[in-house]
mmCIF file of C-alpha atoms in Angstrom:
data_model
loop_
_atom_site.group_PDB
_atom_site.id
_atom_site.type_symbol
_atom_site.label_atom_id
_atom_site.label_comp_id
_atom_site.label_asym_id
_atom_site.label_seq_id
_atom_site.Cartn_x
_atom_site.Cartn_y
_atom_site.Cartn_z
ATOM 1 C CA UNK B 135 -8.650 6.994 50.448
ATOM 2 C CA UNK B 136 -6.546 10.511 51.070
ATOM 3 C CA UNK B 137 -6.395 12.587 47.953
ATOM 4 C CA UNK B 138 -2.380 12.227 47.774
ATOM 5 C CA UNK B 139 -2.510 8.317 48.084
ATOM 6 C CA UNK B 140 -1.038 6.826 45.120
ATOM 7 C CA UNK B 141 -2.740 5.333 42.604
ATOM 8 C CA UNK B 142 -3.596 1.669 42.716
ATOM 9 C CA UNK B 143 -1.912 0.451 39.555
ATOM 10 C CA UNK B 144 -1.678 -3.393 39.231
ATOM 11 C CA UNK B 145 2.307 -4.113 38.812
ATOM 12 C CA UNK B 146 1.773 -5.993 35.278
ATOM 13 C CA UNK B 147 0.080 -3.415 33.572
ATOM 14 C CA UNK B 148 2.776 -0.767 34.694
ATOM 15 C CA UNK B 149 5.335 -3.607 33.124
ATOM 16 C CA UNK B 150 3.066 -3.593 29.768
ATOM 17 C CA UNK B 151 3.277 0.190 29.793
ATOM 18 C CA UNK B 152 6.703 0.341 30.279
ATOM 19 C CA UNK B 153 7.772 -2.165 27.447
ATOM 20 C CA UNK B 154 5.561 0.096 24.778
ATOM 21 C CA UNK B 155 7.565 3.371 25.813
ATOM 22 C CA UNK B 156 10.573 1.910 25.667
ATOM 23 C CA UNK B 157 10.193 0.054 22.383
ATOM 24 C CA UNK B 158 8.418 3.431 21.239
ATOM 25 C CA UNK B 159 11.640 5.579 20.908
ATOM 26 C CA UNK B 160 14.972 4.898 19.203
ATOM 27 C CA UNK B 161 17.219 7.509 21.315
ATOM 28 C CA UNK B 162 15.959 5.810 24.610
ATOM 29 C CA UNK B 163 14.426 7.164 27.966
ATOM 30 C CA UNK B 164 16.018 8.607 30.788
ATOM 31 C CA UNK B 165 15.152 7.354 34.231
ATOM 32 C CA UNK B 166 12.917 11.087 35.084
ATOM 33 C CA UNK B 167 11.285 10.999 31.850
ATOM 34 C CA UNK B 168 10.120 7.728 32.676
ATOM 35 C CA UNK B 169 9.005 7.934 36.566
ATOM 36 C CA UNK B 170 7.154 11.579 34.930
ATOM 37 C CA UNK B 171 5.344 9.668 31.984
ATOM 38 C CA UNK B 172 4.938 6.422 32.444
ATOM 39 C CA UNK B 173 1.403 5.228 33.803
ATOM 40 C CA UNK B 174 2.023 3.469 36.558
ATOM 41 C CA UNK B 175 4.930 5.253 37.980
ATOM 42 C CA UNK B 176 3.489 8.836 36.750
ATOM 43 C CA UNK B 177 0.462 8.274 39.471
ATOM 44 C CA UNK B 178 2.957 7.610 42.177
ATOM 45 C CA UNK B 179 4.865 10.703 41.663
ATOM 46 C CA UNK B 180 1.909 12.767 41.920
ATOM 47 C CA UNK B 181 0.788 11.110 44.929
ATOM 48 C CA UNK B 182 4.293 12.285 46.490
ATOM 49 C CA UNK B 183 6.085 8.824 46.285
ATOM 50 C CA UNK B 184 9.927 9.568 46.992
ATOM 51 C CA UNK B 185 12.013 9.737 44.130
ATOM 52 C CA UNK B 186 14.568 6.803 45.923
ATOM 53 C CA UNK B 187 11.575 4.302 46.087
ATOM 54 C CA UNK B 188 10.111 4.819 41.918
ATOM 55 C CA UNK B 189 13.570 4.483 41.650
ATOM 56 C CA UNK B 190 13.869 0.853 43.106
ATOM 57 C CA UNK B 191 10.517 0.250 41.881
ATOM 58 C CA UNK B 192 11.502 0.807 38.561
ATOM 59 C CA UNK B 193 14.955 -1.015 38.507
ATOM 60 C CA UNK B 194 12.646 -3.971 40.322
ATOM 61 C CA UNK B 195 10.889 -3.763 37.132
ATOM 62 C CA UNK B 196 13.567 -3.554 34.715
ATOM 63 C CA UNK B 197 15.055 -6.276 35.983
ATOM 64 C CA UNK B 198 11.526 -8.695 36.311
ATOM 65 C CA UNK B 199 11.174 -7.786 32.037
ATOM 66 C CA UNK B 200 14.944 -8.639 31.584
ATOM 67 C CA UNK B 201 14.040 -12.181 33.416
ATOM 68 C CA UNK B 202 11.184 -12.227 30.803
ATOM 69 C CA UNK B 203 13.380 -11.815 27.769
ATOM 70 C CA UNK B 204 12.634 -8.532 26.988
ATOM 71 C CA UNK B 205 16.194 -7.302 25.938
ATOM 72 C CA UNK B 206 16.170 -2.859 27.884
ATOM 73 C CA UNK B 207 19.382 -1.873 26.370
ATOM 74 C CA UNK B 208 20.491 0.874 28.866
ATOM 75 C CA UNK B 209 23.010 3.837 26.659
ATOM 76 C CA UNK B 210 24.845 6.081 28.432
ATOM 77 C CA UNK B 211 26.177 9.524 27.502
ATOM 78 C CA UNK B 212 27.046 9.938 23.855
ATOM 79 C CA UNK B 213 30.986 11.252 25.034
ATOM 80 C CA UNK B 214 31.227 9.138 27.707
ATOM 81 C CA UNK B 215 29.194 5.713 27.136
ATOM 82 C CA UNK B 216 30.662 4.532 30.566
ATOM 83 C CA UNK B 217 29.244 7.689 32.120
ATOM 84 C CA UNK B 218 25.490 6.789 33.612
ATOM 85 C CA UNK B 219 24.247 9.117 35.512
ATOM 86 C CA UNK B 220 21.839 10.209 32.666
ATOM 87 C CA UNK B 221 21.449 6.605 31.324
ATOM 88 C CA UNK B 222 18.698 6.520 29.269
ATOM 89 C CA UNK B 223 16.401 2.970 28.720
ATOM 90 C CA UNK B 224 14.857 1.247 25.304
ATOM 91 C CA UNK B 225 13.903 -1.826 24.104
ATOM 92 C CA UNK B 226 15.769 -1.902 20.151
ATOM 93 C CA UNK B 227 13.098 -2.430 17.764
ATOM 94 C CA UNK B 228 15.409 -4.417 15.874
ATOM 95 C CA UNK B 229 15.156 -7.296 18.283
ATOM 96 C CA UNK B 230 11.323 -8.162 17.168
ATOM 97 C CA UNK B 231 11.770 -7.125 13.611
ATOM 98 C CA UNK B 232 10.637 -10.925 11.489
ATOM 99 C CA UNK B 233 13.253 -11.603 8.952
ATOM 100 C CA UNK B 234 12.413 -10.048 5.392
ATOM 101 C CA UNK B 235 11.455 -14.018 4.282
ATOM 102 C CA UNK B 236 9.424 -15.224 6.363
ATOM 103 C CA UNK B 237 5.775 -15.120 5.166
ATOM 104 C CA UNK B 238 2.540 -16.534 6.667
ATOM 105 C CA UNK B 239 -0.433 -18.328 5.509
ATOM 106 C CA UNK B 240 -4.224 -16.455 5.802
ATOM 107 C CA UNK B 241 -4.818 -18.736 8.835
ATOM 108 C CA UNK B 242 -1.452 -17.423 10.547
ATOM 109 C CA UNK B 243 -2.448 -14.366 10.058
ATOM 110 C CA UNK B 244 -5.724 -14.643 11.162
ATOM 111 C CA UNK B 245 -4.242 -16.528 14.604
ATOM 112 C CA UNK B 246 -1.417 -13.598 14.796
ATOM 113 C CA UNK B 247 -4.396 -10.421 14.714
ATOM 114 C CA UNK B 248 -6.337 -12.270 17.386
ATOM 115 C CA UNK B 249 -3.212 -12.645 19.501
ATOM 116 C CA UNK B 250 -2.230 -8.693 18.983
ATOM 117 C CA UNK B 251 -5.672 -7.754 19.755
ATOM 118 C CA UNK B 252 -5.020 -9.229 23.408
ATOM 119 C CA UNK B 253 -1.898 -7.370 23.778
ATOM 120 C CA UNK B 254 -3.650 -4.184 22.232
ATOM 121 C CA UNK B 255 -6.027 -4.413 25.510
ATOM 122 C CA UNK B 256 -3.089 -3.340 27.560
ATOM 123 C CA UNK B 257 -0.717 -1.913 25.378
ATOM 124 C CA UNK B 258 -2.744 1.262 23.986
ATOM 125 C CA UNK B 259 -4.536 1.494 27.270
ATOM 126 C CA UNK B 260 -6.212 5.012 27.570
ATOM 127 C CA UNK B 261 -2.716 5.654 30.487
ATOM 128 C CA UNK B 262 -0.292 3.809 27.890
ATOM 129 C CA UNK B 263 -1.464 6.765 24.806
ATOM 130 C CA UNK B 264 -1.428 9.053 27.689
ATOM 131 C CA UNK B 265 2.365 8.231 28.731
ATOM 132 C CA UNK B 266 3.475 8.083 25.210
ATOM 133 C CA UNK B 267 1.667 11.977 24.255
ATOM 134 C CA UNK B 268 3.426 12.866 27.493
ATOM 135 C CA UNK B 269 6.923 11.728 25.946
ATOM 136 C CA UNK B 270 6.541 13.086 22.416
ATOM 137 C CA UNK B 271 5.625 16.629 24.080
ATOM 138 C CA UNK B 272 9.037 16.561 25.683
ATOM 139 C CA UNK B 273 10.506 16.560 22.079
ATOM 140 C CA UNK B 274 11.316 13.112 21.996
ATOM 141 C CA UNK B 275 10.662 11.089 19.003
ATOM 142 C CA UNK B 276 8.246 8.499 19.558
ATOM 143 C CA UNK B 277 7.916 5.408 16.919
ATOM 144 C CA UNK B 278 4.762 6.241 15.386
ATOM 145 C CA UNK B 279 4.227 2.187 14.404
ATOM 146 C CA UNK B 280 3.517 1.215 17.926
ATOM 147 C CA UNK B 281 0.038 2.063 17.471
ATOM 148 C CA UNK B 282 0.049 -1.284 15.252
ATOM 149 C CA UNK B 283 -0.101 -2.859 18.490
ATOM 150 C CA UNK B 284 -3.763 -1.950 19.299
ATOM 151 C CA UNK B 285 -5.683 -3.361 15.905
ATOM 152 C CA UNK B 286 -9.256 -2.540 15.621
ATOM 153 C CA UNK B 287 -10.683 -6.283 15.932
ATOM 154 C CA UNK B 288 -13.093 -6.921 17.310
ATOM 155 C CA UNK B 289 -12.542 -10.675 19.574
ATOM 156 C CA UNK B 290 -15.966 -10.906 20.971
ATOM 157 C CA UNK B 291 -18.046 -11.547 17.486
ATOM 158 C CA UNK B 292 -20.506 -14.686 18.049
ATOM 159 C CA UNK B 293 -20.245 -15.601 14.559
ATOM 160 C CA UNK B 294 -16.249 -15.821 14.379
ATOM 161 C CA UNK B 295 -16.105 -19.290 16.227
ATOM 162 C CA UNK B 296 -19.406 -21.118 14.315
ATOM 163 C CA UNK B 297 -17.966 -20.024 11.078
ATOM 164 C CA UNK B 298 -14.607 -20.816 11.995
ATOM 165 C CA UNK B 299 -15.861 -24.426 13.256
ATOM 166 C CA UNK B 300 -17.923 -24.875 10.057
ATOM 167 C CA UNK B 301 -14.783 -24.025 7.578
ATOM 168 C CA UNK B 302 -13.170 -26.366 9.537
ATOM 169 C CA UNK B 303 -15.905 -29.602 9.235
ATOM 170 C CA UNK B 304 -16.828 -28.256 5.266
ATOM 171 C CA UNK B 305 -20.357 -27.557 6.850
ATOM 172 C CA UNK B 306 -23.024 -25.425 5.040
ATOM 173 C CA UNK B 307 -24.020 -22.603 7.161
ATOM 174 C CA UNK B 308 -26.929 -19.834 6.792
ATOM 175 C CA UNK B 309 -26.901 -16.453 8.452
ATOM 176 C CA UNK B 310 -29.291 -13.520 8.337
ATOM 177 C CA UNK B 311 -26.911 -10.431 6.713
ATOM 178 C CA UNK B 312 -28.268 -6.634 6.690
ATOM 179 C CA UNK B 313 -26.404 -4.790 4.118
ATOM 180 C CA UNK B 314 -26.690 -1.046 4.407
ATOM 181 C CA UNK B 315 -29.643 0.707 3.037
ATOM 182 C CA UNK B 316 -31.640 -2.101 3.107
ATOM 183 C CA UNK B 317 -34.630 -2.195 5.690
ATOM 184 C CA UNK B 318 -34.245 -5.795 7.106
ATOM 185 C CA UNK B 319 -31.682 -9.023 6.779
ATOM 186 C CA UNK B 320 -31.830 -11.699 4.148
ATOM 187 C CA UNK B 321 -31.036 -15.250 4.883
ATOM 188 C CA UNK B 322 -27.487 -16.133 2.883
ATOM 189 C CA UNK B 323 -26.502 -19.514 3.002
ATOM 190 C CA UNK B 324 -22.907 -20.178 2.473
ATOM 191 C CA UNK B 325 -20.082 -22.375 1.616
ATOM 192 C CA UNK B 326 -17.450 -20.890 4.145
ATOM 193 C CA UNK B 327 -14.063 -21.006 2.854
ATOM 194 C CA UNK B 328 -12.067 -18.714 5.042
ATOM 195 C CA UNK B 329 -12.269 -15.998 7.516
ATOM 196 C CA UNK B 330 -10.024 -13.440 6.374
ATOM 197 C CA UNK B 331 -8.902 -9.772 8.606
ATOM 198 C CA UNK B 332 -8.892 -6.724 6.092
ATOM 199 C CA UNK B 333 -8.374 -2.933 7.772
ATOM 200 C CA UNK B 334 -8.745 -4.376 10.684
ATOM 201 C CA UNK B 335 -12.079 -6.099 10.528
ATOM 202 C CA UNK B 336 -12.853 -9.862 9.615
ATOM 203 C CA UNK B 337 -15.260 -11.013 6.654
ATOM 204 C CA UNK B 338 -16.117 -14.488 5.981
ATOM 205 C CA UNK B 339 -15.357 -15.750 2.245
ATOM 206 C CA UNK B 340 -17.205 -18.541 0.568
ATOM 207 C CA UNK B 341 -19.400 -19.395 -1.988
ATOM 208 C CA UNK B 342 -22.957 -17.784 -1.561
ATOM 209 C CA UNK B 343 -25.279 -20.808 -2.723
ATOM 210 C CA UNK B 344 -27.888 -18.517 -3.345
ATOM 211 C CA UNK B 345 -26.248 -16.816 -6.434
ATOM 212 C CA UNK B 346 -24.041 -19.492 -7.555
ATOM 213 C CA UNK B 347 -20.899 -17.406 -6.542
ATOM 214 C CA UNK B 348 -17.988 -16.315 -4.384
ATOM 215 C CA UNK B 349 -18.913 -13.112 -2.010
ATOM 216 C CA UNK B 350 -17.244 -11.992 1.013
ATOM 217 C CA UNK B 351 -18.925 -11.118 4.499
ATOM 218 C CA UNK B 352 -18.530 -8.814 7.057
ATOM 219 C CA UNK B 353 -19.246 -10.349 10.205
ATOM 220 C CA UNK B 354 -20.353 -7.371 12.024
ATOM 221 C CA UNK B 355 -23.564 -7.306 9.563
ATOM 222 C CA UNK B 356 -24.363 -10.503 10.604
ATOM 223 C CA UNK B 357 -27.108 -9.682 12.816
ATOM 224 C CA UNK B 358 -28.129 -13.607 14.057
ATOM 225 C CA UNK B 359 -27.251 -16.457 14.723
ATOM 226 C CA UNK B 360 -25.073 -18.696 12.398
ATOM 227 C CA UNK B 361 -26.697 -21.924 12.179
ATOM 228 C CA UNK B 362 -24.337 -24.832 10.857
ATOM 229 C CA UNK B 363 -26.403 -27.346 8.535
ATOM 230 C CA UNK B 364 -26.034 -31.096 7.633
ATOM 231 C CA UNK B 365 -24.664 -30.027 3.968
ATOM 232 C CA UNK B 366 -21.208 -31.057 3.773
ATOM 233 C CA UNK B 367 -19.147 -29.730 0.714
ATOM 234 C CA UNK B 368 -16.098 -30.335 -0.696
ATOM 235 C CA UNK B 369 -12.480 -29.530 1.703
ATOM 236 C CA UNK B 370 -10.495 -29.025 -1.916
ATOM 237 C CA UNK B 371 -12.649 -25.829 -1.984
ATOM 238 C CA UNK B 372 -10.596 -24.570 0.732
ATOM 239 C CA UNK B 373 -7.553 -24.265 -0.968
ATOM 240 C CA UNK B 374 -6.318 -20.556 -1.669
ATOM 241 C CA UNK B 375 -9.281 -19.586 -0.449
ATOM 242 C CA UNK B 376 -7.883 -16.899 1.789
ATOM 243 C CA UNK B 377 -5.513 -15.565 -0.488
ATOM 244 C CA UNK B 378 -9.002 -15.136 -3.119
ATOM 245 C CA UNK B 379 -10.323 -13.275 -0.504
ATOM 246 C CA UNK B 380 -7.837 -10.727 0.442
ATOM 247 C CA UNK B 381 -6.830 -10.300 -3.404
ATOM 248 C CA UNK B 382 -10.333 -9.471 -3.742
ATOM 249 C CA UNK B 383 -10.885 -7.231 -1.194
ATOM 250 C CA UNK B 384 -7.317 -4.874 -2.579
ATOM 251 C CA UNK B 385 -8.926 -4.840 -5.692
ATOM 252 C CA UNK B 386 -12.084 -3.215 -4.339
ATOM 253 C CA UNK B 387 -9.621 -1.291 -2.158
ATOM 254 C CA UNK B 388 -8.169 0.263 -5.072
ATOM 255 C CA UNK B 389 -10.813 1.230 -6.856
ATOM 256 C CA UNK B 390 -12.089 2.996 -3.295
ATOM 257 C CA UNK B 391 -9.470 6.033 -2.295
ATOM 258 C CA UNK B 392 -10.350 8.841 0.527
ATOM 259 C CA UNK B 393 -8.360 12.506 0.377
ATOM 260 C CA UNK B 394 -8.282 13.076 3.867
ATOM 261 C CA UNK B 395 -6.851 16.050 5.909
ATOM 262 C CA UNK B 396 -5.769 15.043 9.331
ATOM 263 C CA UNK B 397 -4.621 17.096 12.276
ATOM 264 C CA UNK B 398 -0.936 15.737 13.212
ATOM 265 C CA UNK B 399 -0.072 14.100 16.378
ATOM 266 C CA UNK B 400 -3.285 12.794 16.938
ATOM 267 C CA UNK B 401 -4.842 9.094 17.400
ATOM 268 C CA UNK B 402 -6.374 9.524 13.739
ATOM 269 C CA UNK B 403 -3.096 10.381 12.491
ATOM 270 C CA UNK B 404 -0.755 7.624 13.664
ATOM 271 C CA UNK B 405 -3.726 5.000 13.163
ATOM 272 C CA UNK B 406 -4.074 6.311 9.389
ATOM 273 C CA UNK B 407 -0.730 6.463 8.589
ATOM 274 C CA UNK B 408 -0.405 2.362 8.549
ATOM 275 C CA UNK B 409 -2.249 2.286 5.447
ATOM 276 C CA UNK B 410 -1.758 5.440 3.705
ATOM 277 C CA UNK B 411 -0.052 7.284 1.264
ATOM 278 C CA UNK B 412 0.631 10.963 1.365
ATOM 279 C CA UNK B 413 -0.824 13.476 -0.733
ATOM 280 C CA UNK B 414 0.291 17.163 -1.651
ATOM 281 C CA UNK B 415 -1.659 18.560 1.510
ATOM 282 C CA UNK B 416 -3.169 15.307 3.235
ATOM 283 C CA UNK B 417 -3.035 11.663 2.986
ATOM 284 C CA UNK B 418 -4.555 8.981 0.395
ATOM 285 C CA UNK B 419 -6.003 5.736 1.949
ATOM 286 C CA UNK B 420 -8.331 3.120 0.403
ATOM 287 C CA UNK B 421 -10.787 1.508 1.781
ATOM 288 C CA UNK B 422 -13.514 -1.212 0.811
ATOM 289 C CA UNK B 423 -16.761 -0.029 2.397
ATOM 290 C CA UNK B 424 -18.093 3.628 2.435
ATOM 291 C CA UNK B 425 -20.267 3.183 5.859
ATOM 292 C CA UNK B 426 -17.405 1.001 7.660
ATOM 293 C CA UNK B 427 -14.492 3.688 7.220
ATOM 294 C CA UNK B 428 -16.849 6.512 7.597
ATOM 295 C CA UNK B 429 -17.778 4.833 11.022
ATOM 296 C CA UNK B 430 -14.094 4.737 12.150
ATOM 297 C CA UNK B 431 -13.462 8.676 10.352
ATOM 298 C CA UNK B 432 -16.580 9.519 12.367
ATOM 299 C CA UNK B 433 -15.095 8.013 15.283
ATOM 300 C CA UNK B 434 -12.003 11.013 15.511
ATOM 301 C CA UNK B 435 -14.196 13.717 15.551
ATOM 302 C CA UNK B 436 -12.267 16.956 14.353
ATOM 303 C CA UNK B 437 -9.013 15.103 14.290
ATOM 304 C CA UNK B 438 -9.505 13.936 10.534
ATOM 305 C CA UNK B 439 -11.405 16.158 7.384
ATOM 306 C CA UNK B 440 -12.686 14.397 4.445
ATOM 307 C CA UNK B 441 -11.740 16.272 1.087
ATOM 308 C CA UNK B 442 -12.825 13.689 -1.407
ATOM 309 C CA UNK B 443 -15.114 11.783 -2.399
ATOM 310 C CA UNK B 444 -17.975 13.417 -1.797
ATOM 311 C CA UNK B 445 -20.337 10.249 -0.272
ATOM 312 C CA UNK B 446 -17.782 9.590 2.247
ATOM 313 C CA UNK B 447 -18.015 13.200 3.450
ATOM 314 C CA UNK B 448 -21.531 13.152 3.455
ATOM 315 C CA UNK B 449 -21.478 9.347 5.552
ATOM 316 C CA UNK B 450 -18.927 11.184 7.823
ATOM 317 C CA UNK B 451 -20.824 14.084 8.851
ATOM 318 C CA UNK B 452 -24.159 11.983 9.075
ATOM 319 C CA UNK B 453 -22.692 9.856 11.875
ATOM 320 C CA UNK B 454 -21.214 12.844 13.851
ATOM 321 C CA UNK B 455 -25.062 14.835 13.548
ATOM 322 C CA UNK B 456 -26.283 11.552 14.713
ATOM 323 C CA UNK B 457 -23.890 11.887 17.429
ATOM 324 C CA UNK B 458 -24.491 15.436 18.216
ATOM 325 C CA UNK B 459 -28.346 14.963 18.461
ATOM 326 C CA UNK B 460 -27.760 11.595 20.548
ATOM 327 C CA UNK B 461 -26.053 13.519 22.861
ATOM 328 C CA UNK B 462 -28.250 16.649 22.919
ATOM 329 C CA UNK B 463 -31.257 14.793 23.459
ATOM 330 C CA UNK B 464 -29.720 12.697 26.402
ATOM 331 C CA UNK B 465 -27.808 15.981 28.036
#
């Protein structure tokens, strides 16, 4: 292909990007900011692509997400709002705002994360963050919240349908677990109550048989297979299960608090920022396991600095020497 040929972009993920920018900024987009940023038209006007055909392309597309009910309010000049030569596009953020109200049960929940973990697959695409860093450098403010769209869940864990099917039947089930700092996995079998999401991960709460008591799970330390027995137990356990769990988990949340410095502008930033509060130079978040959120700090590199507690810094820099050596060692 010649080196100016534009980009093949398929046409729905261009639509996907261009819903997130324009639902990422209250003031709106203008049609050059836009056909410059956006992935998807951004690669075309590179490649040379005439300004009169992103043009059509784009009001093609405006007008194919407008058939699809997605409400691009166009504004025109703040003196003149019938003036539109430097119209400028969004998608209001108050038109998928929930009413204050409404409330959902664990399993709602559960059913809405898995759904926004689909969308996050296209929505905070490596082009879509791209587009959007590409906008906020042009001084525009971008709504940091639309980074909620990309949850860190993970949809391909074996164990999430067996456990899910065995909650459902009141089936026994037994799993091999592999806490940290322990050598090798231990067989737990469990009453499964409810599978729960908490910071973006999902644990399995029940009633571990072998200690006569209610634990929670994380499912990415189940390491095999989760085998379903004959051992039925009682559905009325069910009941409030999932709110048990997550009250649980705050509780250990709040006992667990991280003083963390973090550069601004940056994915670490606006992913932090949904659960934390700010601090006289940094932010406070909790968190209920030291190796799991020193994973994901691990996982920004020099974007975030831990100031407090002490373990997490040490579990931080652990992973990234692991890292560095990995990488030296394979170079």
């Amino acid at each position: 292909m010649p080196a100016n040929a534009p980009a093949k972009n398929p046409p729905e993920e261009r639509l996907v990007n261009l819903v997130v920018a324009l639902m990422a900024t209250d003031q709106g987009l203008t049609k050059d900011t836009i056909l410059s940023s956006v992935s998807g038209y951004r690669e075309q006007t590179v490649a040379g692509a005439s300004k009169d055909a992103l043009e059509k392309m784009f009001e093609r597309d405006k007008e194919s997400l407008r058939g699809l009910g997605v409400p691009i309010e166009t504004i025109g000049d703040w003196a003149d709002p019938d003036d539109l030569r430097e119209a400028r596009y969004r998608v209001p953020s108050a038109e998928y705002e929930l009413p204050e109200d409404i409330e959902f049960t664990p399993a709602e929940l559960a059913l809405l994360n898995l759904a926004g973990g689909v969308w996050s697959e296209s929505s905070m695409s490596d082009d879509a963050r791209s587009g959007l860093r590409k906008i906020r450098a042009l001084g525009i403010p971008v709504d940091e919240p639309i980074i909620g769209y990309s949850p860190r869940i993970s949809l391909h864990d074996p164990s999430f349908p067996l456990l899910q099917q065995a909650i459902e039947q009141s089936r026994v089930v037994t799993f091999p677990y592999l806490k940290p700092g322990e050598e090798a996995p231990r067989t737990r079998r469990v009453q499964p109550l409810a599978l729960v999401e908490y910071e973006a991960r999902w644990h399995v709460f029940g009633i571990d048989l072998g200690v006569g008591a209610d634990r929670t799970f994380l499912l990415s330390r189940i390491v095999g297979p989760v085998v379903q027995t004959r051992e039925g137990f009682d559905p009325a356990l069910r009941e409030g299960a999932g709110e048990r769990a997550l009250r649980g988990l705050e509780q250990v949340a709040a006992r667990s608090t991280a003083h963390l410095e973090v550069n601004p502008g940056t994915e670490a930033a606006l992913r932090l920022a949904r659960r934390a509060t700010p601090a006289e130079q940094g932010i406070r978040v909790s968190y209920v396991d030291v190796h799991i959120f020193a994973e994901e700090l691990a996982s920004y590199g020099p974007e975030v600095r831990v100031v407090e507690p002490a373990e997490l810094r040490d579990r931080v820099i652990e992973r990234l020497a692991a890292a560095r050596d990995l990488n030296g060692a394979s170079a």
